Short mmCIF file of C-alpha atoms and ligand atoms in Angstrom, two decimals:
data_model
loop_
_atom_site.label_atom_id
_atom_site.label_comp_id
_atom_site.label_asym_id
_atom_site.label_seq_id
_atom_site.Cartn_x
_atom_site.Cartn_y
_atom_site.Cartn_z
CA UNK A 1 0.06 0.05 0.05
CA UNK A 2 1.23 3.53 -0.83
CA UNK A 3 0.12 5.98 1.68
CA UNK A 4 0.59 9.80 2.38
CA UNK A 5 0.29 11.13 5.96
CA UNK A 6 -0.84 14.64 5.88
CA UNK A 7 -1.26 16.88 8.88
CA UNK A 8 -0.07 19.95 10.74
CA UNK A 9 3.22 19.81 12.63
CA UNK A 10 2.86 17.63 15.75
CA UNK A 11 -0.29 15.96 14.56
CA UNK A 12 1.37 12.53 14.99
CA UNK A 13 2.42 11.80 11.41
CA UNK A 14 5.78 10.39 12.49
CA UNK A 15 4.43 8.44 15.38
CA UNK A 16 1.64 6.81 13.19
CA UNK A 17 3.91 6.29 10.31
CA UNK A 18 6.39 4.36 12.53
CA UNK A 19 3.62 2.17 13.85
CA UNK A 20 2.16 1.45 10.46
CA UNK A 21 5.66 0.77 9.19
CA UNK A 22 6.51 -1.80 11.91
CA UNK A 23 3.00 -3.47 11.83
CA UNK A 24 2.81 -3.83 8.16
CA UNK A 25 6.35 -4.00 7.08
CA UNK A 26 6.16 -0.93 4.71
CA UNK A 27 9.09 1.67 4.63
CA UNK A 28 8.47 4.92 6.53
CA UNK A 29 9.87 7.82 4.44
CA UNK A 30 10.06 11.02 6.39
CA UNK A 31 11.68 13.92 4.41
CA UNK A 32 12.10 15.77 7.87
CA UNK A 33 13.94 12.69 9.12
CA UNK A 34 16.20 12.53 6.06
CA UNK A 35 16.95 16.30 6.19
CA UNK A 36 17.60 16.19 9.98
CA UNK A 37 20.13 13.31 9.41
CA UNK A 38 22.01 15.52 6.73
CA UNK A 39 22.18 18.43 9.37
CA UNK A 40 23.48 16.08 12.03
CA UNK A 41 26.10 14.79 9.86
CA UNK A 42 27.04 18.31 8.86
CA UNK A 43 27.02 17.61 4.98
CA UNK A 44 26.68 20.40 2.50
CA UNK A 45 23.12 19.69 1.99
CA UNK A 46 22.69 19.67 5.85
CA UNK A 47 24.23 23.20 6.11
CA UNK A 48 22.08 24.44 3.40
CA UNK A 49 18.81 23.06 4.76
CA UNK A 50 19.47 23.97 8.40
CA UNK A 51 18.81 27.65 7.85
CA UNK A 52 15.24 27.00 6.57
CA UNK A 53 14.31 24.26 9.13
CA UNK A 54 15.46 26.31 12.10
CA UNK A 55 13.33 29.13 11.05
CA UNK A 56 10.24 26.74 10.42
CA UNK A 57 10.23 27.50 6.71
CA UNK A 58 10.05 24.82 3.93
CA UNK A 59 13.13 23.80 2.44
CA UNK A 60 13.34 24.70 -1.44
CA UNK A 61 11.25 22.28 -3.52
CA UNK A 62 14.02 21.22 -5.93
CA UNK A 63 16.09 19.94 -3.01
CA UNK A 64 13.28 17.86 -1.29
CA UNK A 65 11.85 16.49 -4.64
CA UNK A 66 15.25 15.26 -5.68
CA UNK A 67 15.73 13.57 -2.26
CA UNK A 68 12.27 11.92 -2.53
CA UNK A 69 12.77 10.77 -5.99
CA UNK A 70 15.92 8.93 -5.13
CA UNK A 71 14.45 7.57 -2.16
CA UNK A 72 11.43 6.06 -3.97
CA UNK A 73 13.74 4.19 -6.46
CA UNK A 74 15.24 2.22 -3.65
CA UNK A 75 14.17 -1.50 -3.79
CA UNK A 76 12.33 -1.59 -0.45
CA UNK A 77 9.70 0.84 -1.78
CA UNK A 78 8.50 -1.94 -4.13
CA UNK A 79 6.54 -3.33 -1.00
CA UNK A 80 4.80 0.07 -0.75
CA UNK A 81 5.63 3.20 1.32
CA UNK A 82 4.36 5.66 3.79
CA UNK A 83 5.20 9.24 2.91
CA UNK A 84 5.47 11.48 6.00
CA UNK A 85 5.97 15.19 5.40
CA UNK A 86 5.89 15.04 1.61
CA UNK A 87 4.29 16.61 -0.29
CA UNK A 88 4.14 19.91 1.47
CA UNK A 89 2.63 22.11 -1.23
CA UNK A 90 0.98 21.95 -4.62
CA UNK A 91 4.33 21.98 -6.54
CA UNK A 92 5.59 18.94 -4.68
CA UNK A 93 2.25 17.25 -4.98
CA UNK A 94 2.31 17.55 -8.72
CA UNK A 95 6.05 16.59 -8.85
CA UNK A 96 5.10 13.33 -6.94
CA UNK A 97 2.38 12.55 -9.40
CA UNK A 98 4.96 12.68 -12.37
CA UNK A 99 7.70 10.71 -10.21
CA UNK A 100 5.01 8.00 -9.49
CA UNK A 101 3.67 7.90 -13.01
CA UNK A 102 7.13 7.39 -14.55
CA UNK A 103 7.60 4.23 -12.38
CA UNK A 104 4.03 3.09 -12.80
CA UNK A 105 2.93 3.47 -9.16
CA UNK A 106 0.09 5.39 -7.51
CA UNK A 107 -1.16 6.57 -4.22
CA UNK A 108 -3.83 4.51 -2.55
CA UNK A 109 -4.76 6.84 0.17
CA UNK A 110 -3.96 10.14 1.86
CA UNK A 111 -4.68 10.15 5.56
CA UNK A 112 -5.26 13.62 6.91
CA UNK A 113 -4.64 13.75 10.79
CA UNK A 114 -6.56 16.61 12.19
CA UNK A 115 -5.31 18.22 15.51
CA UNK A 116 -6.20 21.64 17.05
CA UNK A 117 -3.45 24.23 17.41
CA UNK A 118 -3.60 24.24 21.19
CA UNK A 119 -2.92 20.56 21.32
CA UNK A 120 -0.08 20.92 18.78
CA UNK A 121 1.59 23.44 21.16
CA UNK A 122 1.31 21.11 24.05
CA UNK A 123 2.56 18.02 22.28
CA UNK A 124 5.54 19.81 20.46
CA UNK A 125 6.75 21.56 23.55
CA UNK A 126 6.96 18.27 25.35
CA UNK A 127 8.28 16.16 22.44
CA UNK A 128 11.79 14.53 23.00
CA UNK A 129 13.53 12.50 20.37
CA UNK A 130 16.30 9.99 20.69
CA UNK A 131 19.65 11.21 19.36
CA UNK A 132 20.75 7.65 18.39
CA UNK A 133 17.66 5.71 16.98
CA UNK A 134 15.25 8.65 16.44
CA UNK A 135 12.46 7.19 18.52
CA UNK A 136 9.97 10.02 19.47
CA UNK A 137 8.59 10.38 22.97
CA UNK A 138 6.36 12.93 24.74
CA UNK A 139 7.08 13.80 28.38
CA UNK A 140 3.31 13.79 29.22
CA UNK A 141 1.51 11.34 26.68
CA UNK A 142 4.22 8.73 26.18
CA UNK A 143 7.15 9.52 28.45
CA UNK A 144 10.36 7.46 28.52
CA UNK A 145 10.70 4.80 31.38
CA UNK A 146 13.88 6.53 32.62
CA UNK A 147 14.38 10.21 32.68
CA UNK A 148 15.65 11.67 29.33
CA UNK A 149 17.03 8.24 27.95
CA UNK A 150 15.56 6.12 25.24
CA UNK A 151 13.71 2.98 26.29
CA UNK A 152 14.99 1.22 23.23
CA UNK A 153 18.67 2.02 22.96
CA UNK A 154 19.50 4.12 25.94
CA UNK A 155 20.40 7.03 23.77
CA UNK A 156 20.15 10.60 25.02
CA UNK A 157 16.79 12.41 24.33
CA UNK A 158 17.01 15.92 22.78
CA UNK A 159 14.60 18.84 22.00
CA UNK A 160 14.34 19.62 18.20
CA UNK A 161 15.63 23.06 17.32
CA UNK A 162 12.26 23.79 15.48
CA UNK A 163 10.08 22.92 18.70
CA UNK A 164 10.79 26.38 20.16
CA UNK A 165 7.29 28.19 20.58
CA UNK A 166 8.07 30.95 17.98
CA UNK A 167 9.30 28.41 15.39
CA UNK A 168 6.19 26.16 15.94
CA UNK A 169 4.05 29.14 15.27
CA UNK A 170 5.78 29.77 12.08
CA UNK A 171 5.47 26.08 10.99
CA UNK A 172 1.67 26.27 11.68
CA UNK A 173 1.36 29.38 9.50
CA UNK A 174 3.47 27.57 6.75
CA UNK A 175 1.30 24.63 7.04
CA UNK A 176 -1.98 26.72 6.83
CA UNK A 177 -0.74 28.67 3.83
CA UNK A 178 1.07 26.05 1.78
CA UNK A 179 0.14 22.49 2.86
CA UNK A 180 -3.51 22.79 3.61
CA UNK A 181 -4.45 23.39 0.07
CA UNK A 182 -3.49 19.69 -0.47
CA UNK A 183 -6.61 18.60 1.36
CA UNK A 184 -8.74 19.80 -1.49
CA UNK A 185 -6.24 18.43 -4.08
CA UNK A 186 -6.41 14.93 -2.79
CA UNK A 187 -10.26 15.20 -2.03
CA UNK A 188 -10.74 15.88 -5.67
CA UNK A 189 -8.74 12.68 -6.52
CA UNK A 190 -10.96 10.91 -4.06
CA UNK A 191 -7.98 9.70 -1.98
CA UNK A 192 -8.61 11.79 1.16
CA UNK A 193 -9.31 9.93 4.52
CA UNK A 194 -9.92 12.20 7.41
CA UNK A 195 -8.93 11.14 10.94
CA UNK A 196 -9.19 12.90 14.30
CA UNK A 197 -5.73 12.93 15.77
CA UNK A 198 -7.14 14.06 19.19
CA UNK A 199 -7.39 10.66 20.72
CA UNK A 200 -4.68 8.45 22.23
CA UNK A 201 -1.77 7.22 19.89
CA UNK A 202 -3.32 3.67 19.92
CA UNK A 203 -6.86 4.90 19.09
CA UNK A 204 -5.56 7.04 16.09
CA UNK A 205 -3.65 4.09 15.00
CA UNK A 206 -6.70 1.74 15.16
CA UNK A 207 -8.87 4.44 13.32
CA UNK A 208 -6.32 4.60 10.55
CA UNK A 209 -6.06 0.87 10.11
CA UNK A 210 -9.92 0.61 10.15
CA UNK A 211 -10.33 3.18 7.54
CA UNK A 212 -7.64 1.80 5.21
CA UNK A 213 -9.11 -1.67 5.62
CA UNK A 214 -5.68 -2.99 6.85
CA UNK A 215 -5.78 -6.36 8.62
CA UNK A 216 -4.45 -6.68 12.06
CA UNK A 217 -0.68 -6.98 11.98
P1 AP5 B 301 8.89 17.39 9.68
O1 AP5 B 301 10.07 16.60 10.47
O2 AP5 B 301 8.21 16.78 8.54
O3 AP5 B 301 7.98 18.12 10.76
P2 AP5 B 301 6.45 18.39 10.83
O4 AP5 B 301 5.54 18.03 9.58
O5 AP5 B 301 6.52 19.75 11.31
O6 AP5 B 301 5.93 17.32 11.75
P3 AP5 B 301 6.53 16.84 13.18
O7 AP5 B 301 7.68 15.91 12.90
O8 AP5 B 301 6.94 18.05 14.00
O9 AP5 B 301 5.33 16.24 13.77
P4 AP5 B 301 4.50 14.80 13.51
O10 AP5 B 301 3.22 15.14 12.82
O11 AP5 B 301 5.48 13.93 12.77
O12 AP5 B 301 4.30 14.47 15.06
P5 AP5 B 301 4.91 13.37 16.00
O13 AP5 B 301 4.52 12.06 15.56
O14 AP5 B 301 6.49 13.77 16.12
O15 AP5 B 301 9.69 18.65 8.94
C1 AP5 B 301 10.55 19.60 9.77
C2 AP5 B 301 11.09 20.46 8.84
O16 AP5 B 301 11.81 19.94 7.70
C3 AP5 B 301 10.02 21.41 8.05
O17 AP5 B 301 9.63 22.54 8.97
C4 AP5 B 301 10.76 21.89 6.86
O18 AP5 B 301 11.77 22.88 7.25
C5 AP5 B 301 11.50 20.72 6.52
N1 AP5 B 301 10.87 19.66 5.59
C6 AP5 B 301 10.50 18.43 5.74
N2 AP5 B 301 9.82 18.10 4.69
C7 AP5 B 301 9.77 18.93 3.79
C8 AP5 B 301 9.19 19.05 2.51
N3 AP5 B 301 8.62 17.99 1.83
N4 AP5 B 301 9.42 20.28 1.73
C9 AP5 B 301 10.09 21.33 2.36
N5 AP5 B 301 10.64 21.23 3.52
C10 AP5 B 301 10.41 20.15 4.31
O19 AP5 B 301 4.23 13.74 17.41
C11 AP5 B 301 4.54 15.00 18.04
C12 AP5 B 301 4.51 14.86 19.67
O20 AP5 B 301 3.23 14.36 19.95
C13 AP5 B 301 5.35 13.70 20.13
O21 AP5 B 301 5.94 13.95 21.25
C14 AP5 B 301 4.45 12.33 20.15
O22 AP5 B 301 5.01 11.52 21.10
C15 AP5 B 301 3.11 13.15 20.68
N6 AP5 B 301 1.98 12.42 19.95
C16 AP5 B 301 1.76 11.89 18.81
N7 AP5 B 301 0.48 11.30 18.64
C17 AP5 B 301 -0.15 11.62 19.84
C18 AP5 B 301 -1.44 11.35 20.27
N8 AP5 B 301 -2.41 10.79 19.55
N9 AP5 B 301 -1.69 11.74 21.56
C19 AP5 B 301 -0.82 12.45 22.33
N10 AP5 B 301 0.56 12.63 21.97
C20 AP5 B 301 0.90 12.33 20.77
#
């Protein structure tokens, strides 16, 4: 199955994509994770994109489209894929249509996870991410067992640079202006599936699986 997860920052796209990926054995492709890795490694691409990411702006389309195109050509994507954080605007959505058409693939569903702005602020201000394996926690909703250490690998947890309140506000504005029009784009293609992201992580997962008709993993 080829799925896009769409939603505002902090709506739970990464959390749900990871659960879907583990349960159904489909690769999770997060443009945000790929870009953050480049920043952490200090590559020239990382240096370029850091400036945009730290301000809560979108990285230029050409860079992200190229990254995505390469990633979709990797053999594991033959099993399907879960796109998290791409596309982010109409230009990227149209580029994706062309990339997929050229390799004879199509999107099966676009899941829009809806969450209020107040909840986003609460979630992102308490998010912690493992420096080593990238697992995402929330100090209130799904805290690590031991203070500030990853349950899985013991790695140190950190606060993302773009989770500062002023940057979250900018990311929300960018989402409303640039990404929200994709709801209509995919609605017209009859691919959009709306899910409330306001319930627990497990309930949101169950609703997504039900709506997509996925069997229990
Ligand atoms: P990206 O990494 O994609 O960030 P985002 O879309 O803003 O989304 P987040 O990762 O912040 O949140 P999420 O929805 O994945 O939520 P999560 O599961 O972590 O992009 C970052 C930056 O990279 C962009 O600003 C841009 O600069 C650049 N970029 C990336 N892609 C790009 C593209 N295509 N084009 C251009 N630029 C691009 O959950 C959040 C928190 O809530 C966690 O603490 C989690 O534990 C908790 N949580 C999750 N679900 C629930 C729940 N149901 N109940 C309670 N808590 C929950």
